[in-house]
Protein backbone atom coordinates (compact mmCIF):
# COMPACT_ATOMS: atom_id res chain seq x y z
CA UNK A 1 0.00 0.00 0.00
CA UNK A 2 1.33 3.43 -0.94
CA UNK A 3 1.47 5.78 2.01
CA UNK A 4 0.10 9.33 1.89
CA UNK A 5 2.11 12.51 2.42
CA UNK A 6 0.31 15.77 3.15
CA UNK A 7 2.05 19.14 2.79
CA UNK A 8 1.23 21.70 5.46
CA UNK A 9 2.92 24.64 3.75
CA UNK A 10 3.93 25.46 0.19
CA UNK A 11 6.30 22.89 -1.25
CA UNK A 12 7.89 23.16 -4.69
CA UNK A 13 6.55 21.23 -7.71
CA UNK A 14 9.97 19.57 -7.85
CA UNK A 15 9.54 18.26 -4.29
CA UNK A 16 6.07 16.98 -5.11
CA UNK A 17 7.40 15.18 -8.17
CA UNK A 18 10.18 13.52 -6.20
CA UNK A 19 7.89 12.48 -3.34
CA UNK A 20 5.33 11.09 -5.79
CA UNK A 21 7.82 8.37 -6.81
CA UNK A 22 7.17 6.70 -3.43
CA UNK A 23 4.00 8.20 -2.00
CA UNK A 24 0.60 9.66 -2.78
CA UNK A 25 1.06 13.39 -2.22
CA UNK A 26 -1.63 15.88 -1.26
CA UNK A 27 -0.86 19.61 -1.49
CA UNK A 28 -3.80 21.85 -0.53
CA UNK A 29 -4.39 24.25 -3.42
CA UNK A 30 -5.78 27.78 -2.91
CA UNK A 31 -7.32 27.60 -6.40
CA UNK A 32 -9.52 24.75 -5.15
CA UNK A 33 -10.95 26.64 -2.17
CA UNK A 34 -10.09 27.00 1.49
CA UNK A 35 -6.59 25.58 2.08
CA UNK A 36 -7.16 24.95 5.80
CA UNK A 37 -10.36 22.99 5.06
CA UNK A 38 -8.57 20.88 2.43
CA UNK A 39 -5.74 20.22 4.90
CA UNK A 40 -8.10 19.20 7.72
CA UNK A 41 -10.05 16.95 5.40
CA UNK A 42 -6.90 15.15 4.25
CA UNK A 43 -5.38 14.79 7.74
CA UNK A 44 -6.94 11.41 8.64
CA UNK A 45 -5.41 9.87 5.50
CA UNK A 46 -1.89 11.21 6.09
CA UNK A 47 0.99 8.97 7.15
CA UNK A 48 3.49 11.78 6.81
CA UNK A 49 3.34 15.58 7.02
CA UNK A 50 5.95 17.87 5.50
CA UNK A 51 6.26 21.65 5.66
CA UNK A 52 7.28 24.58 7.84
CA UNK A 53 6.07 27.54 9.78
CA UNK A 54 2.78 26.18 11.00
CA UNK A 55 1.60 25.08 14.44
CA UNK A 56 -0.60 21.99 14.45
CA UNK A 57 -3.30 22.09 17.13
CA UNK A 58 -4.12 19.15 19.38
CA UNK A 59 -7.48 18.64 17.66
CA UNK A 60 -5.76 18.40 14.29
CA UNK A 61 -3.19 15.95 15.56
CA UNK A 62 -5.95 13.83 17.14
CA UNK A 63 -7.66 13.68 13.74
CA UNK A 64 -4.43 12.45 12.16
CA UNK A 65 -4.97 8.87 13.25
CA UNK A 66 -2.53 7.33 10.73
CA UNK A 67 0.27 9.80 11.29
CA UNK A 68 3.76 8.32 11.60
CA UNK A 69 6.04 11.29 10.99
CA UNK A 70 6.13 15.09 10.79
CA UNK A 71 9.06 16.34 8.72
CA UNK A 72 9.65 20.00 9.48
CA UNK A 73 11.58 22.00 6.89
CA UNK A 74 13.33 24.05 9.61
CA UNK A 75 15.87 23.55 12.36
CA UNK A 76 13.67 25.08 15.08
CA UNK A 77 10.78 22.90 16.24
CA UNK A 78 9.33 25.08 19.00
CA UNK A 79 5.89 25.01 17.37
CA UNK A 80 5.46 21.29 18.08
CA UNK A 81 4.47 19.61 21.33
CA UNK A 82 7.32 17.09 21.28
CA UNK A 83 6.13 15.30 24.44
CA UNK A 84 2.68 14.75 22.94
CA UNK A 85 4.09 13.54 19.60
CA UNK A 86 6.44 11.16 21.43
CA UNK A 87 3.62 9.79 23.55
CA UNK A 88 1.67 9.16 20.32
CA UNK A 89 4.75 7.48 18.77
CA UNK A 90 4.88 10.11 16.00
CA UNK A 91 8.40 10.86 14.77
CA UNK A 92 9.43 14.51 14.43
CA UNK A 93 12.36 15.50 12.22
CA UNK A 94 14.06 18.82 11.44
CA UNK A 95 16.78 20.11 9.08
CA UNK A 96 19.88 21.18 11.04
CA UNK A 97 23.35 21.97 9.60
CA UNK A 98 22.34 22.75 5.99
CA UNK A 99 21.07 26.21 7.00
CA UNK A 100 23.88 27.10 9.40
CA UNK A 101 26.06 29.22 7.11
CA UNK A 102 23.28 31.15 5.38
CA UNK A 103 21.60 31.94 8.71
CA UNK A 104 24.96 33.04 10.14
CA UNK A 105 25.43 35.31 7.10
CA UNK A 106 22.06 36.87 7.79
CA UNK A 107 22.91 37.30 11.48
CA UNK A 108 26.14 39.03 10.60
CA UNK A 109 24.44 41.20 8.01
CA UNK A 110 22.10 42.40 10.78
CA UNK A 111 25.14 43.32 12.87
CA UNK A 112 26.53 45.31 9.95
CA UNK A 113 23.21 46.88 8.95
CA UNK A 114 22.43 47.98 12.52
CA UNK A 115 25.90 49.35 13.21
CA UNK A 116 26.41 51.10 9.86
CA UNK A 117 22.73 52.07 9.47
CA UNK A 118 22.69 50.79 5.89
CA UNK A 119 18.94 50.18 5.62
CA UNK A 120 18.13 53.56 7.13
CA UNK A 121 20.63 55.40 4.91
CA UNK A 122 19.50 53.54 1.80
CA UNK A 123 15.96 54.86 2.41
CA UNK A 124 17.40 58.32 3.17
CA UNK A 125 19.36 58.39 -0.11
CA UNK A 126 16.41 57.21 -2.18
CA UNK A 127 14.22 59.85 -0.55
CA UNK A 128 16.52 62.50 -2.07
CA UNK A 129 18.07 63.76 1.19
CA UNK A 130 21.68 63.49 -0.01
CA UNK A 131 22.64 67.10 -0.66
CA UNK A 132 26.08 67.12 1.03
CA UNK A 133 28.38 64.82 2.99
CA UNK A 134 26.50 63.12 5.80
CA UNK A 135 26.57 64.94 9.13
CA UNK A 136 27.67 63.30 12.41
CA UNK A 137 24.07 62.58 13.45
CA UNK A 138 24.03 59.97 10.66
CA UNK A 139 27.32 58.34 11.59
CA UNK A 140 27.28 54.66 12.53
CA UNK A 141 29.36 52.55 14.90
CA UNK A 142 32.45 50.46 14.17
CA UNK A 143 32.14 46.68 14.13
CA UNK A 144 35.81 45.73 13.80
CA UNK A 145 37.38 44.96 17.18
CA UNK A 146 34.15 45.35 19.15
CA UNK A 147 33.02 42.64 21.60
CA UNK A 148 30.65 40.03 20.21
CA UNK A 149 28.32 38.26 22.67
CA UNK A 150 26.72 35.05 21.44
CA UNK A 151 23.82 33.70 23.49
CA UNK A 152 23.77 30.01 22.47
CA UNK A 153 27.06 28.92 20.88
CA UNK A 154 25.52 26.09 18.85
CA UNK A 155 25.89 25.55 15.10
CA UNK A 156 24.72 28.99 13.98
CA UNK A 157 26.18 30.80 17.00
CA UNK A 158 29.62 29.29 16.28
CA UNK A 159 29.39 30.25 12.60
CA UNK A 160 28.62 33.87 13.57
CA UNK A 161 31.43 33.83 16.14
CA UNK A 162 33.86 32.68 13.40
CA UNK A 163 32.80 35.55 11.16
CA UNK A 164 33.30 38.02 14.00
CA UNK A 165 36.59 36.61 15.31
CA UNK A 166 38.31 35.82 12.02
CA UNK A 167 36.83 38.51 9.80
CA UNK A 168 36.38 41.42 12.18
CA UNK A 169 38.91 40.78 14.95
CA UNK A 170 36.14 40.68 17.56
CA UNK A 171 36.69 39.19 21.01
CA UNK A 172 33.91 36.61 21.53
CA UNK A 173 31.91 36.05 24.73
CA UNK A 174 29.29 33.33 24.94
CA UNK A 175 26.66 32.07 27.35
CA UNK A 176 24.56 28.93 27.24
CA UNK A 177 23.92 25.55 28.77
CA UNK A 178 27.44 24.22 28.56
CA UNK A 179 31.05 25.16 27.82
CA UNK A 180 32.47 24.53 24.35
CA UNK A 181 36.20 23.81 24.84
CA UNK A 182 36.87 23.24 21.12
CA UNK A 183 35.40 26.63 20.20
CA UNK A 184 37.21 28.28 23.10
CA UNK A 185 40.46 26.92 21.64
CA UNK A 186 39.55 27.77 18.03
CA UNK A 187 38.20 31.26 18.59
CA UNK A 188 39.47 32.28 22.01
CA UNK A 189 35.81 32.49 23.02
CA UNK A 190 35.12 33.20 26.71
CA UNK A 191 32.26 31.50 28.56
CA UNK A 192 30.35 33.77 30.93
CA UNK A 193 26.97 34.26 32.53
CA UNK A 194 24.21 35.87 30.50
CA UNK A 195 24.31 38.93 32.79
CA UNK A 196 28.06 39.36 32.26
CA UNK A 197 27.70 38.94 28.52
CA UNK A 198 24.93 41.55 28.38
CA UNK A 199 26.99 44.03 30.39
CA UNK A 200 30.15 43.62 28.31
CA UNK A 201 29.15 42.93 24.69
CA UNK A 202 28.79 45.60 22.02
CA UNK A 203 26.72 43.22 19.89
CA UNK A 204 24.49 40.64 21.58
CA UNK A 205 23.30 37.92 19.20
CA UNK A 206 20.50 35.56 20.25
CA UNK A 207 20.70 32.07 18.71
CA UNK A 208 19.02 29.79 21.27
CA UNK A 209 15.99 27.63 20.56
CA UNK A 210 12.66 28.90 21.89
CA UNK A 211 11.52 26.90 24.93
CA UNK A 212 9.89 27.53 28.29
CA UNK A 213 13.38 28.37 29.56
CA UNK A 214 14.18 30.94 26.86
CA UNK A 215 10.79 32.67 26.47
CA UNK A 216 11.38 36.35 27.40
CA UNK A 217 15.01 35.53 28.22
CA UNK A 218 15.59 39.19 27.35
CA UNK A 219 13.21 41.57 29.10
CA UNK A 220 13.43 44.92 30.96
CA UNK A 221 16.06 43.77 33.48
CA UNK A 222 18.32 42.22 30.87
CA UNK A 223 18.02 45.17 28.47
CA UNK A 224 18.90 47.41 31.40
CA UNK A 225 22.20 45.54 31.80
CA UNK A 226 23.26 46.32 28.22
CA UNK A 227 25.42 49.31 27.33
CA UNK A 228 23.44 52.21 25.81
CA UNK A 229 25.86 51.96 22.85
CA UNK A 230 25.11 48.24 22.29
CA UNK A 231 23.01 46.44 19.67
CA UNK A 232 20.68 43.47 20.12
CA UNK A 233 20.41 41.01 17.22
CA UNK A 234 17.64 38.40 17.28
CA UNK A 235 17.71 35.73 14.60
CA UNK A 236 16.41 32.95 16.87
CA UNK A 237 12.70 33.27 17.68
CA UNK A 238 10.65 36.38 18.48
CA UNK A 239 9.25 35.36 21.88
CA UNK A 240 12.80 35.02 23.28
CA UNK A 241 12.68 38.83 23.55
CA UNK A 242 10.02 40.81 25.39
CA UNK A 243 9.21 42.89 22.31
CA UNK A 244 7.42 45.67 24.24
CA UNK A 245 10.46 46.08 26.51
CA UNK A 246 12.76 46.18 23.48
CA UNK A 247 10.64 48.83 21.76
CA UNK A 248 10.71 50.92 24.93
CA UNK A 249 14.53 50.66 25.15
CA UNK A 250 14.91 51.63 21.48
CA UNK A 251 12.50 54.55 21.85
CA UNK A 252 14.23 55.82 25.02
CA UNK A 253 17.71 55.42 23.57
CA UNK A 254 18.82 53.14 26.42
CA UNK A 255 19.84 50.73 23.64
CA UNK A 256 21.55 51.96 20.48
CA UNK A 257 19.87 49.64 18.03
CA UNK A 258 18.39 46.26 17.15
CA UNK A 259 18.60 43.94 14.17
CA UNK A 260 15.60 41.65 14.00
CA UNK A 261 14.61 38.73 11.79
CA UNK A 262 11.95 37.29 14.11
CA UNK A 263 9.05 38.69 16.14
CA UNK A 264 6.53 37.89 18.84
CA UNK A 265 3.85 37.60 16.14
CA UNK A 266 4.62 36.87 12.50
CA UNK A 267 4.06 38.20 9.91
CA UNK A 268 4.83 41.50 11.62
CA UNK A 269 2.18 44.14 10.96
CA UNK A 270 1.41 47.59 12.38
CA UNK A 271 4.33 47.53 14.81
CA UNK A 272 5.92 50.53 16.56
CA UNK A 273 9.16 48.98 15.24
CA UNK A 274 8.26 50.32 11.79
CA UNK A 275 8.74 53.90 12.91
CA UNK A 276 12.04 53.25 14.70
CA UNK A 277 15.08 54.14 12.60
CA UNK A 278 17.33 52.25 15.01
CA UNK A 279 15.54 48.93 14.35
CA UNK A 280 16.36 46.90 11.23
CA UNK A 281 13.38 44.66 10.53
CA UNK A 282 13.66 41.65 8.21
CA UNK A 283 10.85 39.21 7.37
CA UNK A 284 12.23 35.97 8.92
CA UNK A 285 14.70 35.24 6.12
CA UNK A 286 17.54 33.57 8.05
CA UNK A 287 17.68 30.53 5.76
CA UNK A 288 15.95 32.10 2.76
CA UNK A 289 18.43 31.59 -0.07
CA UNK A 290 17.68 29.44 -3.07
CA UNK A 291 20.55 27.06 -2.34
CA UNK A 292 19.78 26.65 1.36
CA UNK A 293 16.03 26.22 0.96
CA UNK A 294 16.68 23.54 -1.69
CA UNK A 295 19.09 21.75 0.67
CA UNK A 296 16.55 21.96 3.51
CA UNK A 297 13.81 20.55 1.27
CA UNK A 298 16.06 17.66 0.25
CA UNK A 299 16.99 16.92 3.86
CA UNK A 300 13.34 17.04 4.95
CA UNK A 301 12.35 14.67 2.12
CA UNK A 302 15.13 12.26 3.07
CA UNK A 303 13.94 12.27 6.69
CA UNK A 304 10.30 11.76 5.69
CA UNK A 305 11.12 8.97 3.24
CA UNK A 306 13.32 7.14 5.74
CA UNK A 307 10.64 7.30 8.43
CA UNK A 308 7.86 6.09 6.15
CA UNK A 309 10.06 3.21 4.96
CA UNK A 310 10.80 2.12 8.53
CA UNK A 311 14.38 3.40 8.56
CA UNK A 312 15.80 5.76 11.17
CA UNK A 313 15.67 9.35 9.85
CA UNK A 314 18.97 11.25 10.15
CA UNK A 315 17.45 14.16 12.08
CA UNK A 316 15.10 12.52 14.53
CA UNK A 317 14.14 14.98 17.29
CA UNK A 318 12.44 12.34 19.46
CA UNK A 319 14.59 9.17 19.10
CA UNK A 320 12.36 7.30 21.60
CA UNK A 321 9.82 6.92 18.80
CA UNK A 322 12.14 4.82 16.60
CA UNK A 323 11.48 1.17 17.25
CA UNK A 324 14.06 -0.15 14.78
P1 LIG B 1 21.86 24.39 17.89
O1 LIG B 1 23.08 23.98 17.14
O2 LIG B 1 21.06 23.34 18.58
O3 LIG B 1 22.33 25.49 18.97
C1 LIG B 1 21.49 25.97 19.97
C2 LIG B 1 22.36 26.51 21.10
O4 LIG B 1 21.50 27.06 22.10
C3 LIG B 1 23.21 25.44 21.81
O5 LIG B 1 24.51 25.94 21.97
C4 LIG B 1 22.55 25.25 23.16
O6 LIG B 1 23.47 25.00 24.19
C5 LIG B 1 21.94 26.62 23.38
N1 LIG B 1 20.80 26.54 24.31
C6 LIG B 1 19.75 25.69 24.28
N2 LIG B 1 18.89 25.95 25.27
C7 LIG B 1 19.43 26.99 25.97
C8 LIG B 1 19.01 27.70 27.12
N3 LIG B 1 17.88 27.38 27.77
N4 LIG B 1 19.82 28.71 27.54
C9 LIG B 1 20.96 29.01 26.91
N5 LIG B 1 21.40 28.36 25.81
C10 LIG B 1 20.63 27.37 25.35
O7 LIG B 1 20.85 25.15 16.95
P2 LIG B 1 21.15 26.12 15.70
O8 LIG B 1 21.12 25.34 14.45
O9 LIG B 1 22.35 26.95 16.02
O10 LIG B 1 19.81 27.02 15.71
C11 LIG B 1 19.49 27.82 16.84
C12 LIG B 1 18.10 28.41 16.69
O11 LIG B 1 18.12 29.41 15.67
C13 LIG B 1 17.01 27.43 16.22
O12 LIG B 1 16.44 26.73 17.31
C14 LIG B 1 16.00 28.32 15.53
O13 LIG B 1 14.97 28.68 16.42
C15 LIG B 1 16.80 29.55 15.15
N6 LIG B 1 16.90 29.70 13.68
C16 LIG B 1 16.34 30.79 13.09
C17 LIG B 1 16.42 30.96 11.72
C18 LIG B 1 15.83 32.15 11.04
O14 LIG B 1 15.35 32.02 9.92
N7 LIG B 1 15.87 33.34 11.62
C19 LIG B 1 17.07 29.99 10.94
C20 LIG B 1 17.64 28.90 11.58
C21 LIG B 1 17.55 28.76 12.96
P3 LIG B 1 24.03 23.51 24.48
O15 LIG B 1 24.78 23.11 23.25
O16 LIG B 1 24.91 23.71 25.66
O17 LIG B 1 22.82 22.69 24.75
CSV table of N, CA and C and ligand atoms in Angstrom, one decimal, residues 75-76 78 99 103 152-157 176-178 180 207-209 213-214 235-237 261-262 284-287, ligand 1:
chain,number,residue,atom,x,y,z
A,75,UNK,N,15.1,24.2,11.3
A,75,UNK,CA,15.9,23.6,12.4
A,75,UNK,C,15.1,23.7,13.7
A,76,UNK,N,14.4,24.9,13.9
A,76,UNK,CA,13.7,25.1,15.1
A,76,UNK,C,12.4,24.3,15.0
A,78,UNK,N,10.0,24.6,17.8
A,78,UNK,CA,9.3,25.1,19.0
A,78,UNK,C,7.8,25.1,18.8
A,99,UNK,N,21.4,24.8,7.0
A,99,UNK,CA,21.1,26.2,7.0
A,99,UNK,C,22.0,27.0,7.8
A,103,UNK,N,22.2,31.2,7.6
A,103,UNK,CA,21.6,31.9,8.7
A,103,UNK,C,22.7,32.8,9.4
A,152,UNK,N,24.1,31.3,23.1
A,152,UNK,CA,23.8,30.0,22.5
A,152,UNK,C,24.8,29.7,21.4
A,153,UNK,N,26.0,29.2,21.8
A,153,UNK,CA,27.1,28.9,20.9
A,153,UNK,C,26.9,27.5,20.3
A,154,UNK,N,25.8,27.4,19.6
A,154,UNK,CA,25.5,26.1,18.8
A,154,UNK,C,26.0,26.2,17.4
A,155,UNK,N,25.4,25.5,16.5
A,155,UNK,CA,25.9,25.5,15.1
A,155,UNK,C,25.9,27.0,14.5
A,156,UNK,N,24.8,27.7,14.6
A,156,UNK,CA,24.7,29.0,14.0
A,156,UNK,C,25.5,30.0,14.8
A,157,UNK,N,25.4,29.9,16.1
A,157,UNK,CA,26.2,30.8,17.0
A,157,UNK,C,27.7,30.7,16.7
A,176,UNK,N,25.4,30.1,27.7
A,176,UNK,CA,24.6,28.9,27.2
A,176,UNK,C,24.5,27.8,28.3
A,177,UNK,N,24.1,26.7,27.9
A,177,UNK,CA,23.9,25.5,28.8
A,177,UNK,C,25.2,24.9,29.2
A,178,UNK,N,26.2,25.0,28.3
A,178,UNK,CA,27.4,24.2,28.6
A,178,UNK,C,28.6,24.9,27.9
A,180,UNK,N,32.1,25.1,25.6
A,180,UNK,CA,32.5,24.5,24.4
A,180,UNK,C,34.0,24.6,24.2
A,207,UNK,N,20.8,33.2,19.6
A,207,UNK,CA,20.7,32.1,18.7
A,207,UNK,C,20.4,30.8,19.5
A,208,UNK,N,19.5,31.0,20.5
A,208,UNK,CA,19.0,29.8,21.3
A,208,UNK,C,17.7,29.3,20.8
A,209,UNK,N,17.3,28.1,20.9
A,209,UNK,CA,16.0,27.6,20.6
A,209,UNK,C,15.0,28.3,21.5
A,213,UNK,N,12.2,27.7,28.9
A,213,UNK,CA,13.4,28.4,29.6
A,213,UNK,C,13.9,29.6,28.9
A,214,UNK,N,13.6,29.8,27.6
A,214,UNK,CA,14.2,30.9,26.9
A,214,UNK,C,13.1,32.0,26.5
A,235,UNK,N,18.0,36.6,15.8
A,235,UNK,CA,17.7,35.7,14.6
A,235,UNK,C,17.2,34.4,15.0
A,236,UNK,N,16.8,34.3,16.4
A,236,UNK,CA,16.4,32.9,16.9
A,236,UNK,C,14.9,32.8,16.7
A,237,UNK,N,14.2,33.3,17.7
A,237,UNK,CA,12.7,33.3,17.7
A,237,UNK,C,12.2,34.5,18.4
A,261,UNK,N,15.1,39.6,12.9
A,261,UNK,CA,14.6,38.7,11.8
A,261,UNK,C,13.3,38.0,12.2
A,262,UNK,N,13.1,38.1,13.5
A,262,UNK,CA,12.0,37.3,14.1
A,262,UNK,C,11.2,38.1,15.1
A,284,UNK,N,11.9,37.4,8.6
A,284,UNK,CA,12.2,36.0,8.9
A,284,UNK,C,12.8,35.3,7.7
A,285,UNK,N,14.1,35.7,7.3
A,285,UNK,CA,14.7,35.2,6.1
A,285,UNK,C,16.0,34.6,6.4
A,286,UNK,N,16.2,34.1,7.7
A,286,UNK,CA,17.5,33.6,8.1
A,286,UNK,C,18.1,32.5,7.1
A,287,UNK,N,17.2,31.6,6.6
A,287,UNK,CA,17.7,30.5,5.8
A,287,UNK,C,17.2,30.7,4.3
B,1,LIG,P1,21.9,24.4,17.9
B,1,LIG,O1,23.1,24.0,17.1
B,1,LIG,O2,21.1,23.3,18.6
B,1,LIG,O3,22.3,25.5,19.0
B,1,LIG,C1,21.5,26.0,20.0
B,1,LIG,C2,22.4,26.5,21.1
B,1,LIG,O4,21.5,27.1,22.1
B,1,LIG,C3,23.2,25.4,21.8
B,1,LIG,O5,24.5,25.9,22.0
B,1,LIG,C4,22.5,25.2,23.2
B,1,LIG,O6,23.5,25.0,24.2
B,1,LIG,C5,21.9,26.6,23.4
B,1,LIG,N1,20.8,26.5,24.3
B,1,LIG,C6,19.8,25.7,24.3
B,1,LIG,N2,18.9,26.0,25.3
B,1,LIG,C7,19.4,27.0,26.0
B,1,LIG,C8,19.0,27.7,27.1
B,1,LIG,N3,17.9,27.4,27.8
B,1,LIG,N4,19.8,28.7,27.5
B,1,LIG,C9,21.0,29.0,26.9
B,1,LIG,N5,21.4,28.4,25.8
B,1,LIG,C10,20.6,27.4,25.4
B,1,LIG,O7,20.8,25.2,16.9
B,1,LIG,P2,21.2,26.1,15.7
B,1,LIG,O8,21.1,25.3,14.5
B,1,LIG,O9,22.3,26.9,16.0
B,1,LIG,O10,19.8,27.0,15.7
B,1,LIG,C11,19.5,27.8,16.8
B,1,LIG,C12,18.1,28.4,16.7
B,1,LIG,O11,18.1,29.4,15.7
B,1,LIG,C13,17.0,27.4,16.2
B,1,LIG,O12,16.4,26.7,17.3
B,1,LIG,C14,16.0,28.3,15.5
B,1,LIG,O13,15.0,28.7,16.4
B,1,LIG,C15,16.8,29.6,15.1
B,1,LIG,N6,16.9,29.7,13.7
B,1,LIG,C16,16.3,30.8,13.1
B,1,LIG,C17,16.4,31.0,11.7
B,1,LIG,C18,15.8,32.2,11.0
B,1,LIG,O14,15.4,32.0,9.9
B,1,LIG,N7,15.9,33.3,11.6
B,1,LIG,C19,17.1,30.0,10.9
B,1,LIG,C20,17.6,28.9,11.6
B,1,LIG,C21,17.5,28.8,13.0
B,1,LIG,P3,24.0,23.5,24.5
B,1,LIG,O15,24.8,23.1,23.3
B,1,LIG,O16,24.9,23.7,25.7
B,1,LIG,O17,22.8,22.7,24.7
